[in-house]
Amino acid sequence: MCGIVGYIGEKQAAPILLDGLSKLEYRGYDSAGIAVYDGEQIHLTKSKGRLKVLGELTHDGETMPGTLGIGHTRWATHGEPSDANAHPHMNRDKSIAVVHNGIIENYLKLKKRLIDKGYEFMSDTDTEVVAHLLDRYYDGNPLAAIIKVMHRMEGSYALGIVFKDHPDQLFAVRKDSPLIVGHTQGGNIIASDVPAVLKYTRDVYFMENEEVVCIRRDSLEFYNVDEEQIEKEPVHIDWDVDAAEKGGYEHFMLKEMYEQPKAITDTISPRIKGRDIVIEELGMTDEEIRQIGKIMIVACGSAYHAGVTGKYVLEGMAKIPVEVDLASEFRYRDPLLDEKTLVIIISQSGETADSLAALRESKERGAKVLGIVNVIGSSIAREADNVMYTWAGPEIAVATTKAYSCQLIALYLLAMKFAAARGTVTEKEMDAYIDDLKRIPDQVEMLLNNKNRIQKFANRYLAAIDVFFIGRGVDYAISLEGSLKLKEISYIHSEAYAAGELKHGTISLIEDGTLVVAVLTQEKLYKKMLSNMVEVRTRGAFVLAVTNEGNDEVERAADYVIYVPRTNSYFANSLAIVPLQLFGYYIAVGKGCDVDKPRNLAKSVTVE
Ligand code: G6P
C-alpha cells in the first residue's frame, strides 16, 4: 500500500505534491519522492525515510520549480526501503516518470523480457517495469502506450505518469488500487485518497477499474481500455478533513477492521497456485521441511496470540511439535534449540525489541529463523533467515486488527505447506482447506456488515468492570486476543481462560451479572463448552456466546448468541475474531476512549 499524488495547473506543483503526500502518509512512510517537470526536464528527488526528509531536501518544494508533477509515499513491497527503490521511477532517457500504488504480480517475467531487450534496472521494484514498458511501447501517443502496458500487466495498480513530450498532460490509470481525480479552478489533482485533495476541491471523480484519465491544466478526459472516451460525473465530498484521512471512518481501528477482507486476500492470493501452496520466500525444500524436529513460535502481544493459534494448526495439520513463547520470556530462559528447530518470529512492526532479541538468540543457538512480518525491510525482516510477509499494509491504530488477521492466515498457509510436504493431509483434505481459505475474505466481510447487532450489545456493557473470555483449543487462542482487544482500548479489566481451567480458582470472581464471553467454534468441544457455560451461568454470569451458524443448541446455555459462518476448525479464529474486535471497539467508543491511541501504549515497542 502506497500513496500517490499528481498535479497539473497554474501553481507550482512541488508544494502541492508534498502537502498531498502528507495526507497520505497513513498509506506508507518508509520513503517518498516527487518528479516535477519544468518544461525542459523532469527533475526527480526521492529519499528513504519519512516525508519530512523529502521536504528538507527540496526546501519544501522550492528547489523544484514546475507546474506539472507526481509524488509518492511508499510502503515497500518489492525491494527494501531505500533511495533507489523510492518512487518515482523513470525510463532510460528520463523522458517518462511513473508513480505506482499496488503490486505488478507478473513483474519478474516482464523484467526478464525487458532485460533481454537491453533495458537496465536501477531498483528492485516491480514499478520500474512499468516505466520501461511505457518506454518500449511509446511511439508518440501516450494513451495508446498506457493501454498496451495495461494489457501486459497482471496485479493491481494506480499509476500517475508524466511524459516529457507532453508538457501539458498528466496521465493516470487504475486497476484494483484506489485513485481519484480532483478538479479545481486553475489546476487538477490526482491522489490515492480524498484527504490529499480536500484543501483544493471537494468535487472529485472516482476512477473505476481500467479507466485512464488524461488531465490538462483546464480539462479532464476519461477513457476506457478500448481508447474510447467516456463520461464521468464528479461526486461532492462533504467530509471534514480529519475524517477524510480515515476514509470517512470514525477511527483508524474501524477502517483497518474493514480492510481485513482485502488484506487477507492479498496475503493468500500470491501463495496459492492452482491446488498448491507456494511460499517461495520460505527458502526451504520439501526435504528440509520433513527434517524439522520442532517449531518454536516466539512473539509479543497479539502476535503471540496468533502464535497460540498457530500451535494448534501446525501441530494438527503438519504433525510437528510446536512450542509458543513470549519473546520476553524466551530470550532469558535458556531455550533448547538445535539445527532441526525452526523458530518463527511473528511481528507486525518487525521492530519489537524482545522479538528481535529472541531472533538473534535463536540464530546464535543454531536454529533456522523464519520471520512473519508486516513491515517490509524492518529489523526482524532483515535479520531472519527467511521472511514471509503479511500483506496487511500500514496499520495506524495501536490495537492491531488487520495485521493480526493476516498473521493467522500466514500461519495457516505455513501449516498447509508443511502438511503437504510431510504427507500428513490427503489431497482431498488439502483441496477443502484451500477452498475454505479462499472463502474467508467474504465471510469476514459479512461479519463486518453485521456490526450493528454487536454495537447494540456493547452499549449495554459500557459499565462492566470485569469480563471473562473462555474457550477451548483454538477458541482459547481467540479468547486471548478478544480479551486483549477489549481491555487495551476500553480499560475494562478482562481475562481469557481456557474454559476447563476456570473452575480452578477464577470462577470465584463470577457474580451476578458478570459478563462471560464464551467462544465455541470447535465441534468436538461443544459439549464441554456448554457445561462450562452452564457452570458460570448458574453462578450469575451473563453469557455472550460466539459460535458457528446452525449451532442453535447454544441458545440454551447463553443469554445472547452471535453466529459466525462455518469453516473448518483450524480457520475458525479468523471469523470469530471479527465480532470480538467489534465488541472491544464499540465498548471503547461508547465509553469515549481514545480508541486509536490508548493510554500507556505504543504501536511499536522498541524497549525491553
Ligand atoms: C505492542 C502493540 C501490540 C502488538 C505488540 C507486538 O504492544 O501494542 O498491538 O501486538 O506490540 O508488536 P509486533 O509489532 O511485534 O507485532
mmCIF file with all atom_site columns, C-alpha atoms in Angstrom, residues 21 25 53 155 210 227 249 269 274 336 367 439 442 471 520 525 541 565 588 602:
data_model
loop_
_atom_site.group_PDB
_atom_site.id
_atom_site.type_symbol
_atom_site.label_atom_id
_atom_site.label_alt_id
_atom_site.label_comp_id
_atom_site.label_asym_id
_atom_site.label_entity_id
_atom_site.label_seq_id
_atom_site.pdbx_PDB_ins_code
_atom_site.Cartn_x
_atom_site.Cartn_y
_atom_site.Cartn_z
_atom_site.occupancy
_atom_site.B_iso_or_equiv
_atom_site.pdbx_formal_charge
_atom_site.auth_seq_id
_atom_site.auth_comp_id
_atom_site.auth_asym_id
_atom_site.auth_atom_id
_atom_site.pdbx_PDB_model_num
ATOM 1  C CA . LEU A 1 21  ? 1.577   13.260  0.342   1.00 0.00 ? 21  LEU A CA 1
ATOM 2  C CA . GLU A 1 25  ? 1.400   9.086   4.907   1.00 0.00 ? 25  GLU A CA 1
ATOM 3  C CA . VAL A 1 53  ? 13.286  14.249  4.709   1.00 0.00 ? 53  VAL A CA 1
ATOM 4  C CA . GLY A 1 155 ? -1.986  -7.419  -10.493 1.00 0.00 ? 155 GLY A CA 1
ATOM 5  C CA . GLU A 1 210 ? -9.233  0.036   -16.101 1.00 0.00 ? 210 GLU A CA 1
ATOM 6  C CA . GLU A 1 227 ? -9.345  4.098   -26.063 1.00 0.00 ? 227 GLU A CA 1
ATOM 7  C CA . TYR A 1 249 ? -14.384 6.057   9.223   1.00 0.00 ? 249 TYR A CA 1
ATOM 8  C CA . SER A 1 269 ? -3.501  -14.939 -3.255  1.00 0.00 ? 269 SER A CA 1
ATOM 9  C CA . GLY A 1 274 ? -3.717  -23.945 -8.635  1.00 0.00 ? 274 GLY A CA 1
ATOM 10 C CA . LEU A 1 336 ? 16.727  -25.651 23.936  1.00 0.00 ? 336 LEU A CA 1
ATOM 11 C CA . ALA A 1 367 ? 18.234  -22.624 14.784  1.00 0.00 ? 367 ALA A CA 1
ATOM 12 C CA . ARG A 1 439 ? -13.844 -18.089 1.385   1.00 0.00 ? 439 ARG A CA 1
ATOM 13 C CA . ASP A 1 442 ? -16.094 -12.820 2.021   1.00 0.00 ? 442 ASP A CA 1
ATOM 14 C CA . GLY A 1 471 ? -12.767 -21.118 25.055  1.00 0.00 ? 471 GLY A CA 1
ATOM 15 C CA . LEU A 1 520 ? -17.277 -22.211 20.781  1.00 0.00 ? 520 LEU A CA 1
ATOM 16 C CA . LEU A 1 525 ? -15.533 -29.469 22.143  1.00 0.00 ? 525 LEU A CA 1
ATOM 17 C CA . ALA A 1 541 ? -22.903 -14.751 34.813  1.00 0.00 ? 541 ALA A CA 1
ATOM 18 C CA . PRO A 1 565 ? -20.160 -18.657 9.255   1.00 0.00 ? 565 PRO A CA 1
ATOM 19 C CA . ALA A 1 588 ? -14.318 1.775   23.845  1.00 0.00 ? 588 ALA A CA 1
ATOM 20 C CA . ALA A 1 602 ? 2.738   2.229   21.740  1.00 0.00 ? 602 ALA A CA 1
#
